[in-house]
mmCIF file of C-alpha atoms in Angstrom:
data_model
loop_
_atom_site.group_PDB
_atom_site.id
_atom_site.type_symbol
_atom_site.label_atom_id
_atom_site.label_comp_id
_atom_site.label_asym_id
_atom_site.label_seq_id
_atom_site.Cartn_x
_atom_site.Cartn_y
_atom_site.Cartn_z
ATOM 1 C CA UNK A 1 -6.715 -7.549 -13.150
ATOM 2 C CA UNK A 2 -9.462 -5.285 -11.828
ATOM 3 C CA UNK A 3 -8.249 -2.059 -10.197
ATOM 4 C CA UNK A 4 -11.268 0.074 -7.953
ATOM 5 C CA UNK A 5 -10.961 2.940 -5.894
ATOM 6 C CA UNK A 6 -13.382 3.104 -2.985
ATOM 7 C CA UNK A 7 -13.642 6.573 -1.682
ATOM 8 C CA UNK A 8 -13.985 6.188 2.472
ATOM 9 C CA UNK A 9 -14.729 10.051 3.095
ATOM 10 C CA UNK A 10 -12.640 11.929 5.422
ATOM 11 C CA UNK A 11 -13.690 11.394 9.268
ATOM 12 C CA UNK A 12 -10.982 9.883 11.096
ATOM 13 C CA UNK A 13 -10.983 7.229 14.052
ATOM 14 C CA UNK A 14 -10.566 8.675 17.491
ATOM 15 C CA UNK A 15 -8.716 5.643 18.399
ATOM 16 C CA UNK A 16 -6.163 5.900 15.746
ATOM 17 C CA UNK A 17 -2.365 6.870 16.209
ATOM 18 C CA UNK A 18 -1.349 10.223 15.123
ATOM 19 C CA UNK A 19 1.242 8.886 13.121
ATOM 20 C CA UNK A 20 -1.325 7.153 10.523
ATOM 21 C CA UNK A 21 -1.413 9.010 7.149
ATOM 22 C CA UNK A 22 -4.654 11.498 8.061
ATOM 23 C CA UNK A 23 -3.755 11.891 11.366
ATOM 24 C CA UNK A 24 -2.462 15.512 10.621
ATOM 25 C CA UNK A 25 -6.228 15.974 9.670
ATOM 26 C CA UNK A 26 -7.513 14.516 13.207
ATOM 27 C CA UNK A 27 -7.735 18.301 15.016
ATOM 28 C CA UNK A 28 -9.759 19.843 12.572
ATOM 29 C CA UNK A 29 -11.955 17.327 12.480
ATOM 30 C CA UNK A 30 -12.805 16.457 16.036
ATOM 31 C CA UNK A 31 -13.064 20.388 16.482
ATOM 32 C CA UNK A 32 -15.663 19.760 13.601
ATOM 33 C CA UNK A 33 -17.797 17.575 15.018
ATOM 34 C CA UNK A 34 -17.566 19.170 18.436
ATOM 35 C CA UNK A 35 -18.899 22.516 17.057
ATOM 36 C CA UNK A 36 -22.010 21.004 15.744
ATOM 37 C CA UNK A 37 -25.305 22.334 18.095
ATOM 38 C CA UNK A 38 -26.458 19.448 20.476
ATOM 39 C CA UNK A 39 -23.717 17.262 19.755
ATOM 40 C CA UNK A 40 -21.076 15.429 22.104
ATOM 41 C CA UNK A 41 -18.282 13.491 22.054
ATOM 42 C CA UNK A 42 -18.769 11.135 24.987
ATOM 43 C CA UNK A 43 -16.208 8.182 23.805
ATOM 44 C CA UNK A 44 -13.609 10.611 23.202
ATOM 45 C CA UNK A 45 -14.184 11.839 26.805
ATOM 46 C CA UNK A 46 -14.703 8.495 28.201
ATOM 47 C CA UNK A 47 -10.742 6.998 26.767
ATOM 48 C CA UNK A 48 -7.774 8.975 27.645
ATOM 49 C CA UNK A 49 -5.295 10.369 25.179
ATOM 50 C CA UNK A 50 -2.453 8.867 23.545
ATOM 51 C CA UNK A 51 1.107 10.507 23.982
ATOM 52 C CA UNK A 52 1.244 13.717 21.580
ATOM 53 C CA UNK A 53 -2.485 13.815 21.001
ATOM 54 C CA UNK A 54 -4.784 16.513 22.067
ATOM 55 C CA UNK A 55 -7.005 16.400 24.941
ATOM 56 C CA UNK A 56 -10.799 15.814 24.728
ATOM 57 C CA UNK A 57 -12.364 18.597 23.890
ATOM 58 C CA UNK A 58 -15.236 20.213 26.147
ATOM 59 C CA UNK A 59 -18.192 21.927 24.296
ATOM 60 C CA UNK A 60 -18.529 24.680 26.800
ATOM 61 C CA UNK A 61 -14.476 25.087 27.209
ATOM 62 C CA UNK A 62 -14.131 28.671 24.238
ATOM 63 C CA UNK A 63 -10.511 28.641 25.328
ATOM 64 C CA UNK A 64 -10.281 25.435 23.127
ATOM 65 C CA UNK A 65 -12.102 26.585 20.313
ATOM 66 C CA UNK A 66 -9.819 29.590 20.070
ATOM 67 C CA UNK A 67 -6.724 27.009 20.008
ATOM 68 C CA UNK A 68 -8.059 24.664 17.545
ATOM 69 C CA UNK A 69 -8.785 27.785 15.515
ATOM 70 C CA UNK A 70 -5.188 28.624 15.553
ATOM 71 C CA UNK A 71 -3.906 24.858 14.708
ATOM 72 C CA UNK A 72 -6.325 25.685 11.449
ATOM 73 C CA UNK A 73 -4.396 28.279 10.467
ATOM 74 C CA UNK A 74 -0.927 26.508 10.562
ATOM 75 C CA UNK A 75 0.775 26.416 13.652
ATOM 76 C CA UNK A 76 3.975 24.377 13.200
ATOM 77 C CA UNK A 77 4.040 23.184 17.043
ATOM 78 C CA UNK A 78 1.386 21.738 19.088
ATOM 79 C CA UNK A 79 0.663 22.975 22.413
ATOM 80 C CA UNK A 80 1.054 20.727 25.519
ATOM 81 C CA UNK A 81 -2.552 19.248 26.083
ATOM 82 C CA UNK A 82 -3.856 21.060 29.528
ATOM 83 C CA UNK A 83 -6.567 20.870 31.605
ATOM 84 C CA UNK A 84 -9.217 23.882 31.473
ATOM 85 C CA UNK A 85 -6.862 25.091 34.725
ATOM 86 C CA UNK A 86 -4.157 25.162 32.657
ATOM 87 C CA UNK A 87 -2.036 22.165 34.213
ATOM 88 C CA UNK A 88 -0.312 19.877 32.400
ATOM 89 C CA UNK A 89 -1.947 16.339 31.007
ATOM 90 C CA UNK A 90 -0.019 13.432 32.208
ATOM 91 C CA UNK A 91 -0.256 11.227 29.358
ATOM 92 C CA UNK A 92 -1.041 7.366 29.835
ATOM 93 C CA UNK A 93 1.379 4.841 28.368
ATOM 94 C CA UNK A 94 -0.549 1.791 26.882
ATOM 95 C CA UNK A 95 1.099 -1.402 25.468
ATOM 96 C CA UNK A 96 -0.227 -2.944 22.183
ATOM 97 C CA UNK A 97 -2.411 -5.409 24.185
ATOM 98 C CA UNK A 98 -3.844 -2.696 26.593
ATOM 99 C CA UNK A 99 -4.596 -0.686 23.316
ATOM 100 C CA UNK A 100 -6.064 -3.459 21.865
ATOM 101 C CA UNK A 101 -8.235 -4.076 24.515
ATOM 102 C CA UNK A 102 -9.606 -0.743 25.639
ATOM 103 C CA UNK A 103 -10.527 -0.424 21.353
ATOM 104 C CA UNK A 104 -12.107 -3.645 21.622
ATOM 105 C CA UNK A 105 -14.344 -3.222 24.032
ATOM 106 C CA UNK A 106 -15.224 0.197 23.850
ATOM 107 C CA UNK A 107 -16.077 -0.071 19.973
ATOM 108 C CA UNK A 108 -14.771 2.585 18.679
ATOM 109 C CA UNK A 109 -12.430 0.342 16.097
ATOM 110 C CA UNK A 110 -15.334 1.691 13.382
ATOM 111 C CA UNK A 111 -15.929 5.470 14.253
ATOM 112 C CA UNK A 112 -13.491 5.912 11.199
ATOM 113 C CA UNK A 113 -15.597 6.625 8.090
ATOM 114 C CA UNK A 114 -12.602 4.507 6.328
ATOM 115 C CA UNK A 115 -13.038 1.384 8.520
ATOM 116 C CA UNK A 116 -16.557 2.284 8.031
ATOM 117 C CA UNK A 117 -15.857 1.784 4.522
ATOM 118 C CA UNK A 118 -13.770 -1.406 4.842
ATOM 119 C CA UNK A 119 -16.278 -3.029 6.685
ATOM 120 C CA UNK A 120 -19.040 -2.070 4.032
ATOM 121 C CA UNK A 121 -16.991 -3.362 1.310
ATOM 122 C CA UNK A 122 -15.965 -6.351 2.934
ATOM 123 C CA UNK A 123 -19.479 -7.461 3.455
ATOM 124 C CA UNK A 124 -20.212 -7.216 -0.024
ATOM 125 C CA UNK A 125 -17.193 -8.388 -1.501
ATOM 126 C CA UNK A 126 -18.320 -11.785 1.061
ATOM 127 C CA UNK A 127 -21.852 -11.902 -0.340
ATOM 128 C CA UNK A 128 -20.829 -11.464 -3.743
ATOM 129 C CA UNK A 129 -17.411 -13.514 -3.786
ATOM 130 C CA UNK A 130 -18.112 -16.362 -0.940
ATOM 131 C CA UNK A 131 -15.857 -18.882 -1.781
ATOM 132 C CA UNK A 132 -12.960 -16.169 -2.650
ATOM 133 C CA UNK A 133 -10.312 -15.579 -0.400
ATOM 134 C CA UNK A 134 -9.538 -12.234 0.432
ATOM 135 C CA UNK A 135 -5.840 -10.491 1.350
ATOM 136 C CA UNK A 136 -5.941 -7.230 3.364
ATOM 137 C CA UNK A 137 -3.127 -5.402 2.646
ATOM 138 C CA UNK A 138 -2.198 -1.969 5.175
ATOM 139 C CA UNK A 139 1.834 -0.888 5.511
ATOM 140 C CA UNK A 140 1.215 -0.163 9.239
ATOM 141 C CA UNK A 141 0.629 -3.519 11.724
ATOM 142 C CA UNK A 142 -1.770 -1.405 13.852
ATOM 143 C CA UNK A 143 -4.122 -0.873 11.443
ATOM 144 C CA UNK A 144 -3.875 -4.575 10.858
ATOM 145 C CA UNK A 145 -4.584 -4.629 14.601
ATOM 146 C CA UNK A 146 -7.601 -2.827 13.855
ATOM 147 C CA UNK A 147 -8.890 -4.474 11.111
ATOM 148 C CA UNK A 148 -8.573 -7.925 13.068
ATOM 149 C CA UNK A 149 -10.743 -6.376 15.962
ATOM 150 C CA UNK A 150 -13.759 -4.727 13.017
ATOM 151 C CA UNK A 151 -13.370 -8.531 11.120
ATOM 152 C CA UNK A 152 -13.727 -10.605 14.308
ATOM 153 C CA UNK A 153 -16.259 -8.326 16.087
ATOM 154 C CA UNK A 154 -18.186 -8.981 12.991
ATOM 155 C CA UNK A 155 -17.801 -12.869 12.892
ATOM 156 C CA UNK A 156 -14.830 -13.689 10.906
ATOM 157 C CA UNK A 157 -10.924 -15.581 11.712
ATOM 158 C CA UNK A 158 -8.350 -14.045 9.842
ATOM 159 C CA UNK A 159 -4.678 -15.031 9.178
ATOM 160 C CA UNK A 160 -2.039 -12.749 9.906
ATOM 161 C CA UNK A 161 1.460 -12.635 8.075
ATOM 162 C CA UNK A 162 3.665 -8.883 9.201
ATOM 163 C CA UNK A 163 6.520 -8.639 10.923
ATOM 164 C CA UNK A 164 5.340 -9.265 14.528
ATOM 165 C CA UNK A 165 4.924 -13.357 12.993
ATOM 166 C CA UNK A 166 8.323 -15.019 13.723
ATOM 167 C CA UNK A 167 10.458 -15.697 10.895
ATOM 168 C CA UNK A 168 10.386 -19.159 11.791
ATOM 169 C CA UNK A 169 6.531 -19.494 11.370
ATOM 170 C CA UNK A 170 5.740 -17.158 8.415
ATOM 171 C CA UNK A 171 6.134 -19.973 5.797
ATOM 172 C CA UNK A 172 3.821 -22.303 8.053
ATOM 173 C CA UNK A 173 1.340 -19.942 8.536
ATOM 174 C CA UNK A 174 1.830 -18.944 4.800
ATOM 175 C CA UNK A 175 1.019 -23.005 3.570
ATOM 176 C CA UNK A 176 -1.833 -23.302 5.970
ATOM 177 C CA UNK A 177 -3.491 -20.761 4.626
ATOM 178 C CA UNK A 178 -2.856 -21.374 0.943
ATOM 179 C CA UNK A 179 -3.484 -25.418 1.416
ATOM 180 C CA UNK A 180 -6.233 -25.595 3.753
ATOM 181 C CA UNK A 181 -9.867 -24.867 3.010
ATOM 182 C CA UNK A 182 -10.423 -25.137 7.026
ATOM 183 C CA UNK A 183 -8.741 -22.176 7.906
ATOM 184 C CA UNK A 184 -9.398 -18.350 7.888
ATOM 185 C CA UNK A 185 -9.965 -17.241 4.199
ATOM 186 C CA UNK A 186 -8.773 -13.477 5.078
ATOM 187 C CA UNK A 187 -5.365 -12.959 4.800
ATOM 188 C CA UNK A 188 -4.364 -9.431 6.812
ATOM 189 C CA UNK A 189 -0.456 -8.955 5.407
ATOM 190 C CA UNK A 190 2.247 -5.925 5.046
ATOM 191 C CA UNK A 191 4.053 -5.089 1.988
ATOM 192 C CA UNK A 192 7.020 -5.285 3.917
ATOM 193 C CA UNK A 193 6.983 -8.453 4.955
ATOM 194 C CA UNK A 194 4.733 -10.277 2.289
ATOM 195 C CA UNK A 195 5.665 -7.211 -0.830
ATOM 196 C CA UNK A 196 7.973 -9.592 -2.733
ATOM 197 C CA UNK A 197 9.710 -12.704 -3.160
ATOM 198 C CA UNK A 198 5.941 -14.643 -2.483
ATOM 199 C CA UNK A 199 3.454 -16.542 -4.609
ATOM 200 C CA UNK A 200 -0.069 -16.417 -3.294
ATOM 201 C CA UNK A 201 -2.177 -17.444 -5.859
ATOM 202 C CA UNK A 202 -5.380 -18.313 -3.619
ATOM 203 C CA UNK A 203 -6.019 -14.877 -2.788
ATOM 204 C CA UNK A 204 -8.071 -13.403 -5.770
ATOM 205 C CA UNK A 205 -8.977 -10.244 -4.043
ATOM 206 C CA UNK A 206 -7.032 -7.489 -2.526
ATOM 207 C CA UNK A 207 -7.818 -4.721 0.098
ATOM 208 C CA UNK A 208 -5.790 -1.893 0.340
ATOM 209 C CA UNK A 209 -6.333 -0.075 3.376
ATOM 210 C CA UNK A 210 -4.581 3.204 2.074
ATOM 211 C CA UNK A 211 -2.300 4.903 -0.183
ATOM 212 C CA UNK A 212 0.936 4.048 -0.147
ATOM 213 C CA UNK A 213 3.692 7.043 -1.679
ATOM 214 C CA UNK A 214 5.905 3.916 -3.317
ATOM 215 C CA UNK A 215 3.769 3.417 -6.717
ATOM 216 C CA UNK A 216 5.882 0.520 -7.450
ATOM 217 C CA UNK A 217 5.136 -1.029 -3.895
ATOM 218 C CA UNK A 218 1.512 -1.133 -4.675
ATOM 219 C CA UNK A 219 2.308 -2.488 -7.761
ATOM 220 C CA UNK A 220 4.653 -5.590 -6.254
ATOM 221 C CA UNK A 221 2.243 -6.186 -3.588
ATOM 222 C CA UNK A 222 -0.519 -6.954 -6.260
ATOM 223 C CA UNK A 223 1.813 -9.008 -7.909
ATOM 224 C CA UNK A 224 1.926 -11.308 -5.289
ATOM 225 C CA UNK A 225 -1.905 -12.912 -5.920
ATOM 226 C CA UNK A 226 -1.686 -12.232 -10.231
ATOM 227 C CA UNK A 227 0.999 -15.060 -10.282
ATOM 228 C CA UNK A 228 1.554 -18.381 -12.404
ATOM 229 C CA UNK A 229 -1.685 -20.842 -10.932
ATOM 230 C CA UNK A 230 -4.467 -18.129 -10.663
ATOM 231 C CA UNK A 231 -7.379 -19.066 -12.558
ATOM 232 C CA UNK A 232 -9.855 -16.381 -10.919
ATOM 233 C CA UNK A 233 -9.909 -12.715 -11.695
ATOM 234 C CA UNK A 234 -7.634 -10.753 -9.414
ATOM 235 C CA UNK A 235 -9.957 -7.818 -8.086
ATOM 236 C CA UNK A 236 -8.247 -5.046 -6.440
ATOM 237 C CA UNK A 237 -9.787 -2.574 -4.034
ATOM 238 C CA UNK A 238 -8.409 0.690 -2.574
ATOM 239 C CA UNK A 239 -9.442 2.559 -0.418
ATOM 240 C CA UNK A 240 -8.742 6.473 -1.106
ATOM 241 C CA UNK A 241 -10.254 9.336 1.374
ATOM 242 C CA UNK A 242 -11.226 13.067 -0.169
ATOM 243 C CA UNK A 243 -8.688 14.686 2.365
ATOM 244 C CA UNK A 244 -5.647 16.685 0.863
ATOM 245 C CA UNK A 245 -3.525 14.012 2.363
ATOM 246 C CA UNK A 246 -4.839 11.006 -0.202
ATOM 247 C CA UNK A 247 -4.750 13.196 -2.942
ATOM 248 C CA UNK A 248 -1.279 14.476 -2.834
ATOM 249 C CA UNK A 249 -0.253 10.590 -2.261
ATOM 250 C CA UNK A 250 -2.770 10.182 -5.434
ATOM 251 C CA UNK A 251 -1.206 13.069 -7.724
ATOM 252 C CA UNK A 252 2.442 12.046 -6.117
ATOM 253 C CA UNK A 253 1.914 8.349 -7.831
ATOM 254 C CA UNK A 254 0.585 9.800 -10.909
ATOM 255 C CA UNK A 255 3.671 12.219 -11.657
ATOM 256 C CA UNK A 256 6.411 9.918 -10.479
ATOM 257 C CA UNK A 257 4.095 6.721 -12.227
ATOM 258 C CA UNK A 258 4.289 8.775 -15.265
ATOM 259 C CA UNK A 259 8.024 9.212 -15.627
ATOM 260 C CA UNK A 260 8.382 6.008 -14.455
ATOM 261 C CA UNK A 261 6.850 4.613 -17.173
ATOM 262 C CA UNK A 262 8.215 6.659 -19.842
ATOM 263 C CA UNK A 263 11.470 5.187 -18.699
ATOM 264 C CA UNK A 264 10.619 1.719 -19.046
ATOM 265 C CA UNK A 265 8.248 1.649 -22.021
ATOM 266 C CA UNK A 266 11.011 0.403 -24.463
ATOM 267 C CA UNK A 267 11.994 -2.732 -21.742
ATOM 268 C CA UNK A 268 8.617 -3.584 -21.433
ATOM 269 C CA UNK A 269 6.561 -6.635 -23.939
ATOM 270 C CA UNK A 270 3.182 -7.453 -23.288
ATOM 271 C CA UNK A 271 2.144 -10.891 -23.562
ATOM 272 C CA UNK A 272 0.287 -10.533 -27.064
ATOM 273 C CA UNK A 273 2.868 -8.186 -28.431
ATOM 274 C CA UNK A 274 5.024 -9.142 -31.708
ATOM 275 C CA UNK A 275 8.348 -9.500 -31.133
ATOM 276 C CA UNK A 276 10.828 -8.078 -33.795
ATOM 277 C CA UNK A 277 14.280 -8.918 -33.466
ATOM 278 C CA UNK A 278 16.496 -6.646 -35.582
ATOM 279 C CA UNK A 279 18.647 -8.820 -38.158
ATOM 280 C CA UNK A 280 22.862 -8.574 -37.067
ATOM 281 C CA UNK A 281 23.608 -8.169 -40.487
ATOM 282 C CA UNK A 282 21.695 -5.711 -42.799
ATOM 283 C CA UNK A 283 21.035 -7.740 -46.055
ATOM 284 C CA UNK A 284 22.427 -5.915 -49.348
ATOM 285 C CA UNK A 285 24.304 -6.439 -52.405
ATOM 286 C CA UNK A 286 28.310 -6.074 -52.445
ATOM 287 C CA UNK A 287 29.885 -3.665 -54.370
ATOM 288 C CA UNK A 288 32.767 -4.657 -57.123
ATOM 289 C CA UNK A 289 35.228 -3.353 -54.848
ATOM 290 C CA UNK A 290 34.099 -5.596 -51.485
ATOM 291 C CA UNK A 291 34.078 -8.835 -54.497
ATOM 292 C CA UNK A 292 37.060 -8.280 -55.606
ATOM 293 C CA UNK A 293 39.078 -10.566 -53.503
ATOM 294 C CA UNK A 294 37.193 -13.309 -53.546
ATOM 295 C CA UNK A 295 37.785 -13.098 -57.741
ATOM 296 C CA UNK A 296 41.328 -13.239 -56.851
ATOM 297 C CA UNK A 297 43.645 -16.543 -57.203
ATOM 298 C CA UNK A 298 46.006 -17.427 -54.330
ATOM 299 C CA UNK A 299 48.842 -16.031 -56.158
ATOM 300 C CA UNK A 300 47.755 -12.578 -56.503
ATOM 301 C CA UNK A 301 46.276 -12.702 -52.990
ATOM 302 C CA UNK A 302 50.056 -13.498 -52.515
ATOM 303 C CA UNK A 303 51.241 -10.833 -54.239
ATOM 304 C CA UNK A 304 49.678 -8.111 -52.953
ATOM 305 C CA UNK A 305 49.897 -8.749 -49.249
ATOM 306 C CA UNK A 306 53.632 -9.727 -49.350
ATOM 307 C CA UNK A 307 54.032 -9.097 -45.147
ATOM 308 C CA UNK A 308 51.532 -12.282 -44.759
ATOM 309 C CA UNK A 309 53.074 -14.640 -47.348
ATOM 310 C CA UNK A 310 56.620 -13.834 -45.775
ATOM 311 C CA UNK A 311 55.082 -14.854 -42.256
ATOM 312 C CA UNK A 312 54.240 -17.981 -44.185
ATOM 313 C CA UNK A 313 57.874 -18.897 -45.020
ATOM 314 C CA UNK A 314 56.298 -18.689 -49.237
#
């Protein structure tokens, strides 16, 4: 198995949630790009916010500045998102299908430098691997969501197996997708749903969209495509950002990976390992005293345990 870590920068999507794993980082960097001379925001200003997400920010607005600049310095609570007069935001709800469709056709599904990423290595993984199918693997279903709208804007079906698929249909839609060379060869999936107890031996390589804090998670959920029946190389692709988010995820798997396997290096064998099994008995010579009984006829044997031949009505 191939393991690759694809570094997708740190930018963030304006259209993503602020509960995603760099959404913490999403202030700092709007404020970021805002600040830069001649620059503008104009699909930021053109979508309304989500529910506990800052307002657009205006160029020319220095009250705003002077806000973000105090978010940078570690504010624990957010302020209410105001107008410039100081009134209070009324914050749109959205269903999944209005969200979906105000990403979709505004385009900003890529203005993430990690879908930006995806969709670069997707392309090439497709040119390079074209008759490979291909499992992308996120533990949120809206960034599945978004994936579906970057791979279908750019041409491509893809299957879908989370927990928004009825329980009824997953192992249908599983079986068409293994079986069938007609259908999508993209598989978009969720460790929770498709992490264990599956066999998926047609997918030969894996996406991951981002780091997951459960080592052994990762580890099941590449399990499910390295299984009995795969004859390809199993290629595995993740995609890791330089913001301090990843990389305590990244140095949180490596300590707890660490004494994880230092537990169970004595349970583990490797396929092309020797296999000693320690002998029950340890093989030695007896001593006179441990052969003395067996030198013994059945009348002395007798005599000197007297309890057992009186048991023995002798």
């Amino acid at each position: 198995m191939e393991f690759y870590d694809s570094c997708a920068g740190t930018r963030l999507a304006n259209c993503l949630p602020s509960w995603l794993p760099l959404g913490a980082l999403t202030r700092r960097t709007r404020s970021a790009q805002n600040s830069k001379a001649g620059e503008d925001s104009p699909r930021l200003h053109d979508h309304p916010p989500r529910q506990n997400s800052r307002p657009p920010y205006d160029d020319d607005d220095e009250e705003s500045s002077n806000e973000e600049s105090e978010d940078e310095e570690g504010e624990d609570e957010e302020p209410e998102p105001k107008t410039k007069d100081n009134e209070p935001i009324e914050m749109p709800e959205e269903t999944r299908d209005e969200w979906i469709r105000r990403v979709t056709e505004s385009g900003i599904a890529t203005d993430s430098s990690r879908m930006q990423e995806f969709l670069r290595l997707f392309r090439a993984l497709q040119e390079e691997y074209p008759d490979e199918k291909i499992a992308v693997v996120s533990e949120r279903t809206k960034v599945l969501d978004l994936v579906a709208i970057i791979l279908e804007q750019d041409g491509n079906t893809c299957v879908r197996y989370d927990g928004r698929v009825p329980y009824g249909d997953r192992e249908r839609v599983l079986r068409s997708f293994q079986d069938s060379a007609d259908t999508s060869h993209i598989l978009l999936i969720t460790p929770g749903t498709g992490g264990t107890g599956l066999n998926i031996p047609q997918v030969s390589i894996m996406i991951q969209i981002e780091l997951w804090w459960n080592l052994n998670v990762e580890k099941q959920m590449r399990g499910r495509f390295h299984r009995h029946g795969q004859d390809k190389e199993v290629r595995v692709y993740r995609l890791k950002s330089n913001a301090n988010v990843d990389r305590i995820i990244a140095k949180n798997q490596e300590s707890k990976g660490s004494y994880n396997d230092s537990i169970m290096e004595c349970l583990i064998y490797y396929d092309d390992d020797e296999v000693v099994i320690p002998p029950v008995f340890e093989k030695r010579e007896l001593d006179d005293e441990e052969t003395e009984p067996y030198r013994l006829s059945p009348a002395d044997l007798r005599a000197l345990n007297p309890g057992l031949a009186a048991k023995r009505g002798e």
